[in-house]
Short mmCIF file of C-alpha atoms in Angstrom, two decimals:
data_model
loop_
_atom_site.label_atom_id
_atom_site.label_comp_id
_atom_site.label_asym_id
_atom_site.label_seq_id
_atom_site.Cartn_x
_atom_site.Cartn_y
_atom_site.Cartn_z
CA MET A 498 79.20 -79.03 -60.29
CA SER A 499 78.79 -82.18 -58.16
CA LEU A 500 76.26 -84.77 -59.26
CA ARG A 501 76.14 -86.40 -55.82
CA PRO A 502 72.84 -84.75 -54.74
CA ASP A 503 71.18 -86.02 -57.94
CA VAL A 504 72.52 -89.52 -57.33
CA THR A 505 71.35 -89.43 -53.72
CA SER A 506 67.93 -88.20 -54.78
CA LEU A 507 67.66 -90.96 -57.41
CA ARG A 508 68.60 -93.61 -54.86
CA GLY A 509 66.09 -92.16 -52.42
CA ARG A 510 63.28 -92.31 -54.97
CA ARG A 511 64.20 -95.87 -55.90
CA SER A 512 64.28 -96.92 -52.22
CA PHE A 513 60.88 -95.28 -51.78
CA ARG A 514 59.48 -97.28 -54.70
CA ILE A 515 61.00 -100.52 -53.41
CA GLY A 516 59.47 -99.88 -49.98
CA GLY A 517 56.10 -99.24 -51.59
CA ILE A 518 56.27 -102.45 -53.63
CA LEU A 519 57.20 -104.43 -50.50
CA PHE A 520 54.12 -102.94 -48.81
CA LEU A 521 52.02 -104.17 -51.73
CA ILE A 522 53.54 -107.65 -51.47
CA GLY A 523 52.69 -107.72 -47.76
CA ALA A 524 49.10 -106.59 -48.39
CA GLU A 525 48.70 -109.19 -51.13
CA ALA A 526 50.00 -111.98 -48.83
CA LEU A 527 47.76 -110.83 -45.97
CA LEU A 528 44.67 -111.07 -48.17
CA TYR A 529 45.81 -114.42 -49.59
CA GLY A 530 46.19 -115.88 -46.09
CA PHE A 531 42.87 -114.35 -45.03
CA SER A 532 40.76 -115.39 -48.01
CA TYR A 533 41.37 -119.16 -48.03
CA PRO A 534 40.08 -119.93 -44.51
CA PHE A 535 37.46 -117.16 -44.73
CA PHE A 536 35.74 -118.58 -47.80
CA SER A 537 35.88 -122.17 -46.51
CA LEU A 538 34.43 -121.31 -43.09
CA ALA A 539 31.85 -118.83 -44.39
CA LEU A 540 30.56 -121.26 -47.01
CA GLU A 541 30.46 -124.07 -44.45
CA LYS A 542 28.22 -121.91 -42.24
CA GLN A 543 25.91 -121.50 -45.24
CA GLY A 544 25.50 -125.29 -45.35
CA LEU A 545 27.31 -125.96 -48.64
CA ALA A 546 28.58 -129.47 -49.34
CA ASN A 547 32.29 -130.08 -48.82
CA TRP A 548 32.87 -130.77 -52.51
CA LEU A 549 31.39 -127.36 -53.38
CA ILE A 550 33.66 -125.69 -50.83
CA GLY A 551 36.60 -127.52 -52.42
CA LEU A 552 35.46 -126.41 -55.86
CA ASN A 553 35.36 -122.83 -54.60
CA ALA A 554 38.98 -123.13 -53.45
CA SER A 555 40.02 -124.68 -56.78
CA LEU A 556 38.53 -121.73 -58.65
CA ALA A 557 40.94 -119.44 -56.78
CA GLY A 558 44.02 -121.47 -57.67
CA ALA A 559 43.22 -121.89 -61.36
CA GLY A 560 43.03 -118.18 -62.20
CA ILE A 561 46.65 -117.64 -63.24
CA LEU A 562 46.36 -120.35 -65.91
CA PHE A 563 43.64 -118.28 -67.60
CA VAL A 564 45.08 -114.78 -67.23
CA GLY A 565 48.80 -115.66 -67.40
CA PRO A 566 49.09 -115.86 -71.20
CA PHE A 567 47.80 -112.28 -71.50
CA LEU A 568 49.78 -110.67 -68.66
CA PRO A 569 52.85 -109.52 -70.65
CA ARG A 570 50.67 -107.74 -73.21
CA ILE A 571 48.53 -106.15 -70.50
CA ILE A 572 51.67 -104.95 -68.71
CA ALA A 573 53.00 -103.51 -71.98
CA ARG A 574 49.73 -101.66 -72.56
CA LEU A 575 48.86 -100.45 -69.04
CA GLY A 576 52.22 -100.46 -67.26
CA VAL A 577 52.90 -102.69 -64.29
CA GLY A 578 51.99 -100.03 -61.67
CA ARG A 579 48.57 -99.28 -63.09
CA LEU A 580 47.89 -102.99 -63.56
CA VAL A 581 48.78 -103.71 -59.91
CA ALA A 582 46.42 -100.92 -58.79
CA LEU A 583 43.67 -102.50 -60.89
CA LEU A 584 44.40 -105.95 -59.47
CA PHE A 585 43.84 -104.58 -55.96
CA ALA A 586 40.73 -102.62 -56.94
CA ILE A 587 38.90 -105.55 -58.59
CA PRO A 588 38.97 -107.81 -55.47
CA PHE A 589 37.78 -104.77 -53.47
CA LEU A 590 34.75 -104.63 -55.76
CA SER A 591 34.33 -108.40 -55.48
CA PHE A 592 34.12 -108.25 -51.68
CA LEU A 593 31.71 -105.33 -52.08
CA ALA A 594 29.54 -107.47 -54.39
CA ILE A 595 29.37 -110.20 -51.71
CA LEU A 596 28.49 -107.57 -49.12
CA VAL A 597 25.65 -106.22 -51.29
CA HIS A 598 24.26 -109.46 -52.78
CA GLY A 599 25.57 -112.44 -50.84
CA ASP A 600 23.99 -115.21 -52.92
CA THR A 601 25.92 -118.40 -53.71
CA VAL A 602 26.55 -117.47 -57.35
CA THR A 603 28.13 -114.19 -56.26
CA TRP A 604 30.37 -116.00 -53.76
CA PHE A 605 31.66 -118.34 -56.48
CA ALA A 606 32.08 -115.67 -59.16
CA ALA A 607 33.83 -113.36 -56.70
CA ARG A 608 36.18 -116.15 -55.61
CA PHE A 609 37.24 -116.86 -59.18
CA VAL A 610 37.81 -113.16 -59.88
CA MET A 611 39.72 -112.67 -56.63
CA GLY A 612 41.83 -115.79 -57.13
CA THR A 613 42.73 -114.64 -60.63
CA CYS A 614 43.70 -111.18 -59.35
CA PHE A 615 45.74 -112.52 -56.43
CA SER A 616 47.59 -114.93 -58.73
CA ALA A 617 48.31 -112.11 -61.18
CA LEU A 618 49.42 -109.87 -58.29
CA TRP A 619 51.90 -112.50 -57.20
CA THR A 620 53.54 -112.37 -60.65
CA THR A 621 53.25 -108.63 -61.36
CA THR A 622 54.64 -107.49 -58.01
CA GLU A 623 57.61 -109.82 -58.55
CA ILE A 624 58.14 -108.28 -62.00
CA TRP A 625 57.85 -104.74 -60.59
CA LEU A 626 60.26 -105.40 -57.71
CA ASN A 627 62.77 -107.18 -59.97
CA GLY A 628 62.70 -104.25 -62.40
CA GLU A 629 63.54 -101.76 -59.63
CA LEU A 630 66.46 -103.66 -58.08
CA ASP A 631 70.13 -103.45 -58.95
CA ASP A 632 72.16 -106.65 -59.13
CA ARG A 633 74.22 -105.77 -56.05
CA ARG A 634 71.34 -106.39 -53.63
CA ARG A 635 68.83 -108.27 -55.78
CA GLY A 636 69.18 -111.60 -53.98
CA ARG A 637 68.82 -110.17 -50.48
CA ILE A 638 65.75 -108.07 -51.23
CA ILE A 639 63.97 -110.75 -53.28
CA ALA A 640 64.62 -113.22 -50.45
CA ALA A 641 63.41 -110.68 -47.87
CA SER A 642 60.23 -110.20 -49.89
CA GLY A 643 59.66 -113.96 -49.71
CA THR A 644 60.01 -113.91 -45.93
CA LEU A 645 57.71 -110.88 -45.76
CA TYR A 646 55.15 -112.74 -47.86
CA ALA A 647 55.29 -115.77 -45.54
CA ALA A 648 54.95 -113.60 -42.42
CA CYS A 649 51.98 -111.61 -43.76
CA GLN A 650 50.33 -114.78 -45.03
CA PHE A 651 50.63 -116.12 -41.48
CA VAL A 652 48.92 -112.97 -40.11
CA GLY A 653 45.91 -113.39 -42.43
CA PRO A 654 44.26 -116.27 -40.51
CA LEU A 655 45.01 -114.48 -37.22
CA MET A 656 43.11 -111.44 -38.51
CA LEU A 657 40.21 -113.72 -39.41
CA GLY A 658 40.22 -115.03 -35.85
CA VAL A 659 39.68 -111.46 -34.62
CA VAL A 660 36.94 -110.35 -37.04
CA GLY A 661 35.13 -113.71 -37.40
CA VAL A 662 33.50 -115.11 -40.51
CA ALA A 663 29.89 -113.96 -40.09
CA GLY A 664 28.30 -110.68 -41.07
CA ALA A 665 29.80 -107.64 -42.76
CA LEU A 666 32.87 -107.15 -40.52
CA PRO A 667 35.21 -109.70 -42.20
CA LEU A 668 34.27 -108.35 -45.65
CA VAL A 669 35.02 -104.77 -44.60
CA ALA A 670 38.25 -105.89 -42.90
CA ALA A 671 39.40 -107.44 -46.20
CA MET A 672 38.40 -104.38 -48.21
CA ILE A 673 40.59 -102.00 -46.16
CA PRO A 674 44.02 -103.44 -47.19
CA LEU A 675 42.74 -103.88 -50.75
CA ALA A 676 41.81 -100.19 -50.92
CA ALA A 677 45.20 -99.26 -49.43
CA GLY A 678 46.99 -101.43 -51.97
CA ALA A 679 45.11 -99.87 -54.89
CA LEU A 680 45.92 -96.35 -53.69
CA VAL A 681 49.61 -97.08 -53.01
CA ALA A 682 50.08 -98.78 -56.41
CA ALA A 683 48.34 -95.91 -58.21
CA PHE A 684 50.49 -93.36 -56.35
CA LEU A 685 53.72 -95.21 -57.16
CA SER A 686 52.66 -95.49 -60.79
CA LEU A 687 52.06 -91.72 -61.00
CA ARG A 688 55.34 -90.92 -59.27
CA THR A 689 57.46 -93.22 -61.44
CA GLY A 690 55.99 -92.41 -64.85
CA ALA A 691 57.04 -95.21 -67.22
CA PRO A 692 57.18 -98.55 -65.42
CA ALA A 693 60.58 -99.87 -64.50
CA GLY A 694 62.17 -101.85 -67.30
CA GLU A 695 59.54 -100.96 -69.91
CA THR A 696 61.03 -97.99 -71.67
CA GLY A 697 63.07 -98.00 -74.82
CA GLU A 698 63.28 -100.36 -77.71
CA ASP A 699 62.71 -103.49 -75.66
CA ALA A 700 59.19 -102.37 -74.76
CA HIS A 701 58.15 -103.26 -78.31
CA ALA A 702 59.74 -106.72 -78.30
CA ASP A 703 57.60 -109.47 -79.76
CA ILE A 704 55.84 -111.53 -77.11
CA SER A 705 56.27 -115.25 -77.78
CA TRP A 706 55.83 -118.15 -75.38
CA ARG A 707 58.11 -120.19 -77.62
CA LEU A 708 60.72 -117.51 -76.98
CA ALA A 709 60.24 -117.89 -73.22
CA LEU A 710 60.85 -121.64 -73.47
CA ALA A 711 63.85 -121.11 -75.73
CA VAL A 712 65.65 -118.54 -73.60
CA ALA A 713 64.59 -119.71 -70.12
CA GLY A 714 63.72 -123.40 -70.36
CA PRO A 715 65.84 -124.51 -67.34
CA VAL A 716 64.46 -121.66 -65.21
CA LEU A 717 60.89 -122.66 -66.08
CA ALA A 718 61.72 -126.28 -65.24
CA THR A 719 62.92 -124.98 -61.87
CA ALA A 720 59.55 -123.31 -61.24
CA PHE A 721 57.59 -126.41 -62.25
CA ILE A 722 59.60 -128.75 -60.00
CA CYS A 723 59.34 -126.28 -57.09
CA GLY A 724 55.56 -126.21 -57.55
CA VAL A 725 55.39 -130.01 -57.57
CA GLY A 726 57.74 -130.42 -54.60
CA GLU A 727 56.33 -127.72 -52.33
CA THR A 728 52.68 -128.70 -52.86
CA ALA A 729 53.35 -132.42 -52.50
CA MET A 730 55.37 -131.98 -49.32
CA GLN A 731 52.89 -129.63 -47.66
CA SER A 732 49.86 -131.75 -48.53
CA LEU A 733 51.29 -135.27 -48.10
CA LEU A 734 53.76 -134.88 -45.22
CA PRO A 735 51.02 -135.45 -42.60
CA LEU A 736 50.15 -138.78 -44.26
CA TYR A 737 53.86 -139.65 -44.30
CA GLY A 738 54.10 -138.96 -40.57
CA LEU A 739 50.98 -140.99 -39.77
CA ALA A 740 52.35 -143.94 -41.75
CA HIS A 741 55.48 -143.83 -39.58
CA GLY A 742 53.43 -144.03 -36.37
CA LEU A 743 53.12 -140.36 -35.44
CA GLY A 744 49.93 -138.91 -34.03
CA ASP A 745 47.90 -136.20 -35.73
CA ALA A 746 49.60 -133.35 -33.85
CA ALA A 747 53.13 -134.63 -34.46
CA ALA A 748 52.39 -135.27 -38.14
CA SER A 749 51.08 -131.71 -38.49
CA ARG A 750 54.24 -130.37 -36.83
CA MET A 751 56.25 -131.87 -39.69
CA VAL A 752 54.52 -129.42 -42.04
CA ALA A 753 55.17 -126.59 -39.56
CA THR A 754 58.90 -127.37 -39.51
CA PHE A 755 58.96 -127.54 -43.31
CA ALA A 756 57.22 -124.13 -43.47
CA LEU A 757 59.61 -122.66 -40.87
CA GLY A 758 62.52 -123.53 -43.14
CA GLU A 759 60.74 -121.71 -45.98
CA ALA A 760 60.43 -118.57 -43.86
CA VAL A 761 63.99 -118.55 -42.49
CA LEU A 762 66.46 -120.04 -44.96
CA VAL A 763 65.50 -117.99 -48.02
CA ILE A 764 67.16 -114.93 -46.45
CA ALA A 765 70.44 -116.81 -46.05
CA LEU A 766 70.24 -118.12 -49.61
CA GLY A 767 69.53 -114.64 -50.99
CA TRP A 768 72.55 -113.22 -49.14
CA ALA A 769 74.75 -116.09 -50.35
CA ALA A 770 73.54 -115.58 -53.93
CA ASP A 771 74.60 -111.91 -53.86
CA ARG A 772 77.96 -112.77 -52.35
CA TYR A 773 78.97 -116.00 -54.10
CA GLY A 774 77.00 -115.98 -57.35
CA ARG A 775 73.41 -116.90 -58.19
CA ARG A 776 73.95 -120.03 -60.29
CA PRO A 777 76.42 -121.77 -57.93
CA VAL A 778 74.10 -121.11 -54.97
CA LEU A 779 71.10 -122.33 -56.98
CA ALA A 780 72.95 -125.54 -57.87
CA ALA A 781 73.92 -126.05 -54.21
CA ALA A 782 70.36 -125.35 -52.99
CA THR A 783 68.83 -127.87 -55.41
CA LEU A 784 71.34 -130.50 -54.29
CA ILE A 785 70.62 -129.82 -50.58
CA ALA A 786 66.87 -130.00 -51.30
CA ALA A 787 67.38 -133.37 -52.98
CA VAL A 788 69.56 -134.84 -50.21
CA SER A 789 67.54 -133.51 -47.25
CA THR A 790 64.23 -134.70 -48.72
CA ALA A 791 65.53 -138.12 -49.75
CA ALA A 792 67.07 -138.54 -46.27
CA LEU A 793 63.69 -138.49 -44.47
CA PRO A 794 63.28 -142.31 -44.31
CA PHE A 795 66.76 -142.66 -42.79
CA VAL A 796 66.43 -140.02 -40.03
CA PHE A 797 63.00 -140.92 -38.66
CA GLY A 798 64.57 -142.59 -35.63
CA SER A 799 66.03 -139.28 -34.41
CA VAL A 800 63.75 -136.33 -33.64
CA ALA A 801 66.60 -133.80 -34.03
CA ALA A 802 67.77 -135.23 -37.35
CA LEU A 803 64.20 -135.39 -38.68
CA GLN A 804 63.52 -131.77 -37.75
CA ALA A 805 66.82 -130.68 -39.33
CA ALA A 806 66.05 -132.54 -42.56
CA LEU A 807 62.55 -131.06 -42.77
CA PHE A 808 63.88 -127.56 -42.03
CA LEU A 809 66.56 -127.85 -44.73
CA SER A 810 64.11 -129.34 -47.20
CA GLY A 811 61.54 -126.59 -46.70
CA GLY A 812 64.10 -123.80 -46.83
CA THR A 813 65.86 -125.01 -49.96
CA VAL A 814 62.69 -125.97 -51.87
CA ALA A 815 61.36 -122.43 -51.31
CA GLY A 816 64.85 -120.97 -51.78
CA VAL A 817 65.22 -122.57 -55.22
CA TYR A 818 62.05 -120.78 -56.31
CA THR A 819 63.36 -117.47 -54.93
CA LEU A 820 66.73 -117.89 -56.62
CA GLY A 821 64.93 -118.54 -59.90
CA ILE A 822 63.20 -115.16 -59.54
CA VAL A 823 66.58 -113.54 -58.80
CA LEU A 824 68.13 -115.07 -61.93
CA ILE A 825 65.23 -113.81 -64.06
CA GLY A 826 65.79 -110.25 -62.81
CA GLN A 827 69.53 -110.59 -63.42
CA ASP A 828 69.23 -111.91 -66.98
CA TYR A 829 66.16 -110.17 -68.47
CA ARG A 830 64.79 -106.67 -68.86
CA GLY A 831 61.66 -105.01 -70.22
CA GLN A 832 59.14 -107.19 -72.02
CA ARG A 833 61.36 -110.26 -71.72
CA LEU A 834 61.35 -109.78 -67.94
CA ALA A 835 57.53 -109.65 -67.97
CA LEU A 836 57.28 -112.62 -70.33
CA VAL A 837 59.70 -114.92 -68.51
CA SER A 838 58.37 -113.92 -65.06
CA THR A 839 54.81 -114.70 -66.14
CA ALA A 840 55.88 -118.04 -67.64
CA PHE A 841 57.75 -118.77 -64.39
CA GLY A 842 54.63 -118.13 -62.31
CA MET A 843 52.49 -120.24 -64.64
CA ALA A 844 55.01 -123.11 -64.53
CA TYR A 845 55.00 -123.03 -60.72
CA SER A 846 51.17 -122.95 -60.66
CA ALA A 847 51.01 -125.86 -63.10
CA GLY A 848 53.33 -127.85 -60.85
CA SER A 849 51.21 -126.94 -57.82
CA VAL A 850 47.98 -127.99 -59.52
CA ILE A 851 49.20 -131.39 -60.72
CA GLY A 852 51.99 -132.15 -58.25
CA ALA A 853 50.28 -133.94 -55.37
CA THR A 854 48.02 -136.19 -57.47
CA PRO A 855 50.61 -138.39 -59.27
CA ILE A 856 52.79 -138.57 -56.16
CA GLY A 857 49.75 -139.62 -54.13
CA TYR A 858 49.10 -142.32 -56.72
CA LEU A 859 52.72 -143.51 -56.42
CA ILE A 860 52.26 -143.68 -52.64
CA ASP A 861 49.21 -145.93 -53.19
CA LEU A 862 51.30 -148.16 -55.46
CA PHE A 863 54.65 -148.31 -53.65
CA GLY A 864 54.09 -146.96 -50.13
CA VAL A 865 54.77 -143.65 -48.39
CA GLU A 866 58.50 -143.63 -49.17
CA ALA A 867 57.50 -142.67 -52.72
CA LEU A 868 57.03 -139.11 -51.39
CA PRO A 869 60.67 -138.35 -50.41
CA ALA A 870 62.02 -140.54 -53.22
CA THR A 871 60.04 -138.72 -55.94
CA VAL A 872 60.56 -135.18 -54.65
CA GLY A 873 64.21 -135.80 -53.80
CA GLY A 874 64.82 -137.41 -57.19
CA SER A 875 63.17 -134.49 -58.98
CA PHE A 876 65.46 -132.00 -57.26
CA LEU A 877 68.50 -134.17 -57.95
CA LEU A 878 67.68 -134.07 -61.67
CA LEU A 879 67.15 -130.32 -61.38
CA SER A 880 70.56 -129.86 -59.74
CA LEU A 881 72.18 -131.67 -62.68
CA LEU A 882 70.23 -129.51 -65.13
CA VAL A 883 71.28 -126.30 -63.35
CA ALA A 884 74.93 -127.38 -63.22
CA ALA A 885 74.90 -128.29 -66.92
CA GLY A 886 73.26 -124.97 -67.82
CA GLY A 887 75.89 -123.07 -65.85
CA LEU A 888 78.72 -124.87 -67.66
CA ARG A 889 77.22 -124.05 -71.07
CA ARG A 890 76.89 -120.42 -70.07
CA ALA A 891 80.52 -120.34 -68.94
CA ARG A 892 81.72 -121.81 -72.24
CA ASN A 893 79.60 -119.38 -74.24
CA ALA A 894 81.00 -116.50 -72.23
CA ASP A 895 84.48 -117.60 -73.08
#
């Protein structure tokens, strides 16, 4: 008897699950892109001081540092699908609380809860997708999910422009994709039974953050440096452009070119990783990130060269993060996958939180060229670390 129909059916179910998880990633990104400008504009219309609006935004970004240490155990207990459904449902209830009450305390409490859930969703959907993929196409699909995330995050502010920031309409508009996400995640969880990568002996593996550092230290360093580099470049590039004589619009376009590289080049890097090997492509991407970023002071006289350097810098900085996710899925399964993925997300968030401040201080001390010098130097050190790690792995394999 032929087993081909069973194999085809299995592949079909897996493709269905992957498609569902990609939908969840898109919904998550849409809400992320929607919520940041919505909260800032809505609170400004309520007459809150700018520092309170900034505090509200900081509450959203800090959530993963509180919930991250507990995520692997929660995933082991609930399963990743049920947890993702819950992480969509809780922000739905938070928007509902604002709709019903609407006082300032509710706005701040809801923002912290939502930020925590969105940060946890970012990590758990990556874990879920990584657990469903085979190594043959892991790089391409992980990279495609990054591009999907960027595209949907771009749509979020456009949706806000349609529904506005006043009244009940923007709250209801946000609740619709959250409800859809909760239902899709719950359905996928019921259809798949045990979560991908969490069955068998490994599901009972001891959870230890020391273990995560021991087995994946270079990968976590990759996440931290990506967090530092991406946040510093996006937040300080306009100041860099102004210092070189550009106007406000031209300085802002530098960030747009950097972001365009993030959206486009990750696909090419994911394809190259599947074809030529993940670690060699990661080493090459970190080196290109270092060279293209450090080259900014030398190409400012040429518009074309400047745009090319910014495009390459943005694409490889984001691509290094994506390749780190691909390597985690390649090397780890079960609870170790959940543990290392969560540590990866926390390391990136830690880099994002602290990255721009010390580099801004260096700019005050030494001038604006401290931005490309520091970020480029960080990625140069990372490229050496990745290359050294790959050599050790090769020798151990021998």
